[in-house]
Structures are given as C-alpha cells and as structure tokens.
mmCIF file of C-alpha atoms in Angstrom:
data_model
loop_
_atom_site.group_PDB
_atom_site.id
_atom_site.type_symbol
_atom_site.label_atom_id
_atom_site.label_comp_id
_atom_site.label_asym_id
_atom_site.label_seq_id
_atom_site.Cartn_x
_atom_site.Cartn_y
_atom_site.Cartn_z
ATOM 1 C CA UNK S 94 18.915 -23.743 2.364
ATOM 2 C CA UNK S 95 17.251 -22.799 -0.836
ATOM 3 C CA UNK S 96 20.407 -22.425 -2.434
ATOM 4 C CA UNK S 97 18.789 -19.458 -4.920
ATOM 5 C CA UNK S 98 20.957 -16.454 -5.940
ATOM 6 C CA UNK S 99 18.698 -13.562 -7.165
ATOM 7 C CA UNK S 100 20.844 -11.317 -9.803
ATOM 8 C CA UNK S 101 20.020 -8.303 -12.093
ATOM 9 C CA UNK S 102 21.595 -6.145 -14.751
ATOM 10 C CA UNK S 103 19.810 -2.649 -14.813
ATOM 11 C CA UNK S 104 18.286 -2.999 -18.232
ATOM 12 C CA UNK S 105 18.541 -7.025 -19.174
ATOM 13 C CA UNK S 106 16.010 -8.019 -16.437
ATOM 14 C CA UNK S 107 16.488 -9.996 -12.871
ATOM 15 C CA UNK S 108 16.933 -13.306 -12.255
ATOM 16 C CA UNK S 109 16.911 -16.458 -10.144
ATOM 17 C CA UNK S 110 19.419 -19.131 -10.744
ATOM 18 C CA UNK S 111 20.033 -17.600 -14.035
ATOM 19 C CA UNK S 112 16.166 -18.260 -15.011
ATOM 20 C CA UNK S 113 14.020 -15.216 -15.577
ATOM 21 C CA UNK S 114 11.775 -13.843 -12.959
ATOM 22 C CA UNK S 115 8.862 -11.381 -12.919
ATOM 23 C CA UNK S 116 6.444 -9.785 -10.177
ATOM 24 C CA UNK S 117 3.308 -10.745 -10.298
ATOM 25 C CA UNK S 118 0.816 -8.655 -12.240
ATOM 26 C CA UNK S 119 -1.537 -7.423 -8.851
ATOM 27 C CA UNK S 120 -2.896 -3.865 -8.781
ATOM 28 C CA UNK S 121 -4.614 -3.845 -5.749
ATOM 29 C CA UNK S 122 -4.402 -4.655 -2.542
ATOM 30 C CA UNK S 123 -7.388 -7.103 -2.474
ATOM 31 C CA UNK S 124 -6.223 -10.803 -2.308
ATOM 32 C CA UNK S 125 -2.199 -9.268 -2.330
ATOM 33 C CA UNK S 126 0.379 -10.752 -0.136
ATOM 34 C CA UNK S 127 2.146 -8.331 1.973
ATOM 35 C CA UNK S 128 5.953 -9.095 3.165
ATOM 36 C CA UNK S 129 7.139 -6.627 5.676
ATOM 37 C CA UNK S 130 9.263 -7.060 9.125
ATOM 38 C CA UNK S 131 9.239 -5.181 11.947
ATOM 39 C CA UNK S 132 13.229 -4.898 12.208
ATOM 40 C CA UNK S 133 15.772 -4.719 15.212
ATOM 41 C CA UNK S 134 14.758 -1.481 16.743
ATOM 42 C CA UNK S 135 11.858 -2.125 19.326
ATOM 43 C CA UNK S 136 11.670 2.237 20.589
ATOM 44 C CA UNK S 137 8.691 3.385 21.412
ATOM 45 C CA UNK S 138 8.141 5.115 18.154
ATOM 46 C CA UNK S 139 8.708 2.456 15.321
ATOM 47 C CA UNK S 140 6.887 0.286 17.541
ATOM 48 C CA UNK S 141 3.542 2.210 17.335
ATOM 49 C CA UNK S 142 4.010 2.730 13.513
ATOM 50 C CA UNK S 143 4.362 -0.620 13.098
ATOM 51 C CA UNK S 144 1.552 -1.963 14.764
ATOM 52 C CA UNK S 145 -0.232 0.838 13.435
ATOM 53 C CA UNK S 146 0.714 -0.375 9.630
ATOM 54 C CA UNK S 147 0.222 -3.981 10.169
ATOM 55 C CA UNK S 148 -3.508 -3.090 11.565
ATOM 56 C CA UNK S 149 -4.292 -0.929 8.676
ATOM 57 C CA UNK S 150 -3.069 -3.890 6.208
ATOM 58 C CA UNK S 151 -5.051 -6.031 7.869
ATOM 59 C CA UNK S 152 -7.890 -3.946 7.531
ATOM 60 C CA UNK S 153 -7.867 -4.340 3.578
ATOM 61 C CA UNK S 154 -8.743 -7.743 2.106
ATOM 62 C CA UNK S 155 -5.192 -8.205 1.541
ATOM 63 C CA UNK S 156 -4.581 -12.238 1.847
ATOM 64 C CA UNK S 157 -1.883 -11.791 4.404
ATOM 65 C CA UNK S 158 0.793 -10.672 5.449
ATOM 66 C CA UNK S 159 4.464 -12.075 5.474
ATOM 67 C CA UNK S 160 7.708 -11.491 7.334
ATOM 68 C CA UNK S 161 10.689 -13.811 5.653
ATOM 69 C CA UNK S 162 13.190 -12.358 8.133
ATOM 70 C CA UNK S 163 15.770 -10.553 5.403
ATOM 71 C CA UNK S 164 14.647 -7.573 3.426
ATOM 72 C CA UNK S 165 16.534 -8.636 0.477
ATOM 73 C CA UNK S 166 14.437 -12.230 0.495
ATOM 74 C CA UNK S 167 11.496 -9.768 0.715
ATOM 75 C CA UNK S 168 11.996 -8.191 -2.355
ATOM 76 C CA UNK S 169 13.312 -10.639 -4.182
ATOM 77 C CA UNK S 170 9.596 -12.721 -2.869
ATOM 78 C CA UNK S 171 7.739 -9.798 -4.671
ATOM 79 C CA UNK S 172 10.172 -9.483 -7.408
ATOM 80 C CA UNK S 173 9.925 -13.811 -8.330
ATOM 81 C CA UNK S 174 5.914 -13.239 -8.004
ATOM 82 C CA UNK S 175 5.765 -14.829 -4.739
ATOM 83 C CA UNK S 176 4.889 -11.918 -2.586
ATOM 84 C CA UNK S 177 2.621 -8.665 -4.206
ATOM 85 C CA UNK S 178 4.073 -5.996 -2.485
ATOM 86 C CA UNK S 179 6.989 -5.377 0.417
ATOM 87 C CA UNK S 180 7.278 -2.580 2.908
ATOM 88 C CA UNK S 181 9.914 -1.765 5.604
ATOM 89 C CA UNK S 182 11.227 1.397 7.913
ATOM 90 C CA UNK S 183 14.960 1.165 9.154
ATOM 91 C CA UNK S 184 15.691 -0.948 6.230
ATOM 92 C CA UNK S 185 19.373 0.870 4.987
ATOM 93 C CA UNK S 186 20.403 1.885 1.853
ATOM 94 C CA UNK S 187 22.749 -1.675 0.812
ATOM 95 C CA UNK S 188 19.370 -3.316 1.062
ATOM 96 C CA UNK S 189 17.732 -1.207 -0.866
ATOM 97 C CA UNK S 190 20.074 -0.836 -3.476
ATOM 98 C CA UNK S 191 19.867 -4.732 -4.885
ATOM 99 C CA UNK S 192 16.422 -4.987 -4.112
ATOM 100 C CA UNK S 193 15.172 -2.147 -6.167
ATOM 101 C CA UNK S 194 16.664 -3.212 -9.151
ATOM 102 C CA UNK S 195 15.811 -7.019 -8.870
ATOM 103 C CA UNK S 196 12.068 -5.484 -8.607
ATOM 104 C CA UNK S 197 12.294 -2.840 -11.587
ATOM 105 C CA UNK S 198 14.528 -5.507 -13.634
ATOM 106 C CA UNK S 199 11.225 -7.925 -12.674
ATOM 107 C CA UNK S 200 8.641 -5.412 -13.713
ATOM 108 C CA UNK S 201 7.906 -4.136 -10.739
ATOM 109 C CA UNK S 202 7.389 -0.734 -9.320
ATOM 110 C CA UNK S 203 9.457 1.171 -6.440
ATOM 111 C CA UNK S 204 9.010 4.274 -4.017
ATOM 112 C CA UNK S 205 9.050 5.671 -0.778
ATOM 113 C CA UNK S 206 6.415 4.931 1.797
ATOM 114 C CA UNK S 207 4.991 8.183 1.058
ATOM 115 C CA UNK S 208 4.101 7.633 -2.406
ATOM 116 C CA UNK S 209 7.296 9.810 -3.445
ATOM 117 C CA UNK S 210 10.056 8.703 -5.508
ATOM 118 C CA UNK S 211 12.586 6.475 -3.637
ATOM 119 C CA UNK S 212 15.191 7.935 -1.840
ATOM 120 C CA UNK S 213 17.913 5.060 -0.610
ATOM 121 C CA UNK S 214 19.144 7.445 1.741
ATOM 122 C CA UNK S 215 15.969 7.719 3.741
ATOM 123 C CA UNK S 216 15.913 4.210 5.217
ATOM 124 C CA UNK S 217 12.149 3.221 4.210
ATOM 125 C CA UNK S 218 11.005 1.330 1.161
ATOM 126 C CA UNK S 219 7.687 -0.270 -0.799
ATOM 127 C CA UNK S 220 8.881 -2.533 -3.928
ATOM 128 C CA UNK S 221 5.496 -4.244 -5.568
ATOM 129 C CA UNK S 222 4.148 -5.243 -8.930
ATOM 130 C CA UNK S 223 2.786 -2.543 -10.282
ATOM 131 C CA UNK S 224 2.288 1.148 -9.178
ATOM 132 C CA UNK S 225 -0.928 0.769 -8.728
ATOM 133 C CA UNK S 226 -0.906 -1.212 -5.535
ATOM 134 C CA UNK S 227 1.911 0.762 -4.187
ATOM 135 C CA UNK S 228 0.071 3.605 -4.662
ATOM 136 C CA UNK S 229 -2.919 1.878 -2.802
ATOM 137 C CA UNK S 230 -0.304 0.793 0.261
ATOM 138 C CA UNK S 231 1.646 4.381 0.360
ATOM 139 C CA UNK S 232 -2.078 5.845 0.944
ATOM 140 C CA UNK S 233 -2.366 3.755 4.357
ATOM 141 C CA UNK S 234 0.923 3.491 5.944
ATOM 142 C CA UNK S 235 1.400 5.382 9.304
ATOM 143 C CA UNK S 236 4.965 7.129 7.721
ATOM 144 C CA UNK S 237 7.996 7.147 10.141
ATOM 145 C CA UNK S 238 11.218 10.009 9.179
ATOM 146 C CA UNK S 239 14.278 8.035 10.069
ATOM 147 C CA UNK S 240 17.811 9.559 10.824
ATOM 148 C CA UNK S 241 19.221 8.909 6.908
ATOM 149 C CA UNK S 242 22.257 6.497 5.751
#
C-alpha cells in the first residue's frame, strides 16, 4: 500500500497527503511518459483502437508507456509529475470527475481525445501537463465514440 490520498479544492490547488503537487512541465511528447490502460472490455472494436494507439505512441520518442491499473492512480501519476500525460476510452464519468480537477488544480491541462473540450459524459479522457502535449497526443489517437454515462 502506498497509503497516499490525492485531494483537490477547485481553485486552492491538489494535493497528496496534504503536501502540494504539480504536473510536470513537458510539452511534447519526446522523452514523455504515457499512462494509459486498455480497460475491461476486450470487443473487437476497442481492441483494434487500442492497439492501434499504443503503436502510434510508440512510434514517437515518447520514453514509455505506463498502465498503473486504476484511472484515478493515472491521473493523479500525471497530476504529482510522475507520469506526462494519461489517456483512456471506457473510462466513466466518476473517474473523470476527481481526476480532472486533481490535474487542473496541479497545473495541468484536460480534454477529450479529440482535441475538444472534455465532455465527462463521453467516456474518453487525456489529462497531461500542459496543452501542448495533449494537443500533440489528441493529433495521433485512433478516436473511439462510446455509448455515453
């Protein structure tokens, strides 16, 4: 156990163990550290996208990439500075919820897969440091339209 509890206030900044965190400061995805996990659902479908995403982050000079097994440890990863950037499809809207706003409240940026603002309804997610390398990740993700929350 790592006995950490991640908290956050919209507007007094996010927090682990009561100690301030913050995202790391990466803007590309050169050298980044990806967490993402491939989820419960193993259709046809989702499984092509995701092999299909994984390939294309691989393709980068991204470090690596990273599955913790819990969404919520994902983003709190990127939103301590431990992880640059976070992606998932099927993830559902109680995840997202806390994680965006430990990663905003860390200085962090938030969206939909598609580069779009975030929609919690719509079951997909990318939380990283800054926009920048969001914006770099949105441009080669293989996008999947989920049934919503």
């Amino acid at each position: 156990m790592a006995e950490e509890m991640y908290t956050a206030v919209k507007g007094h900044g996010a927090f682990c163990n009561g100690l301030p965190i913050k995202v790391s400061q990466a803007r590309t995805l050169s050298g980044a550290l990806v967490i993402t996990e491939v989820g419960s659902a193993r259709d046809p479908l989702r499984m092509d996208a995701f092999y299909k995403n994984f390939k294309a982050v691989l393709a980068t000079d991204a470090h690596g990439i990273r599955a913790m097994g819990s969404a919520a440890i994902n983003m709190c990863m990127v939103a301590r500075g431990a992880g640059d950037i976070c992606y998932e499809y099927g993830i559902h809207c109680w995840d997202i919820a806390a994680g965006a706003v430990i990663i905003t409240e860390a200085g962090g940026y938030i969206c939909d897969p598609t580069g779009a603002e975030l929609d919690q309804m719509s079951r997909r997610f990318v939380g990283g440091a800054t926009k920048e390398i969001c914006t770099q990740l949105c441009g080669i993700l293989t996008h999947l339209t989920l049934e919503r929350d």
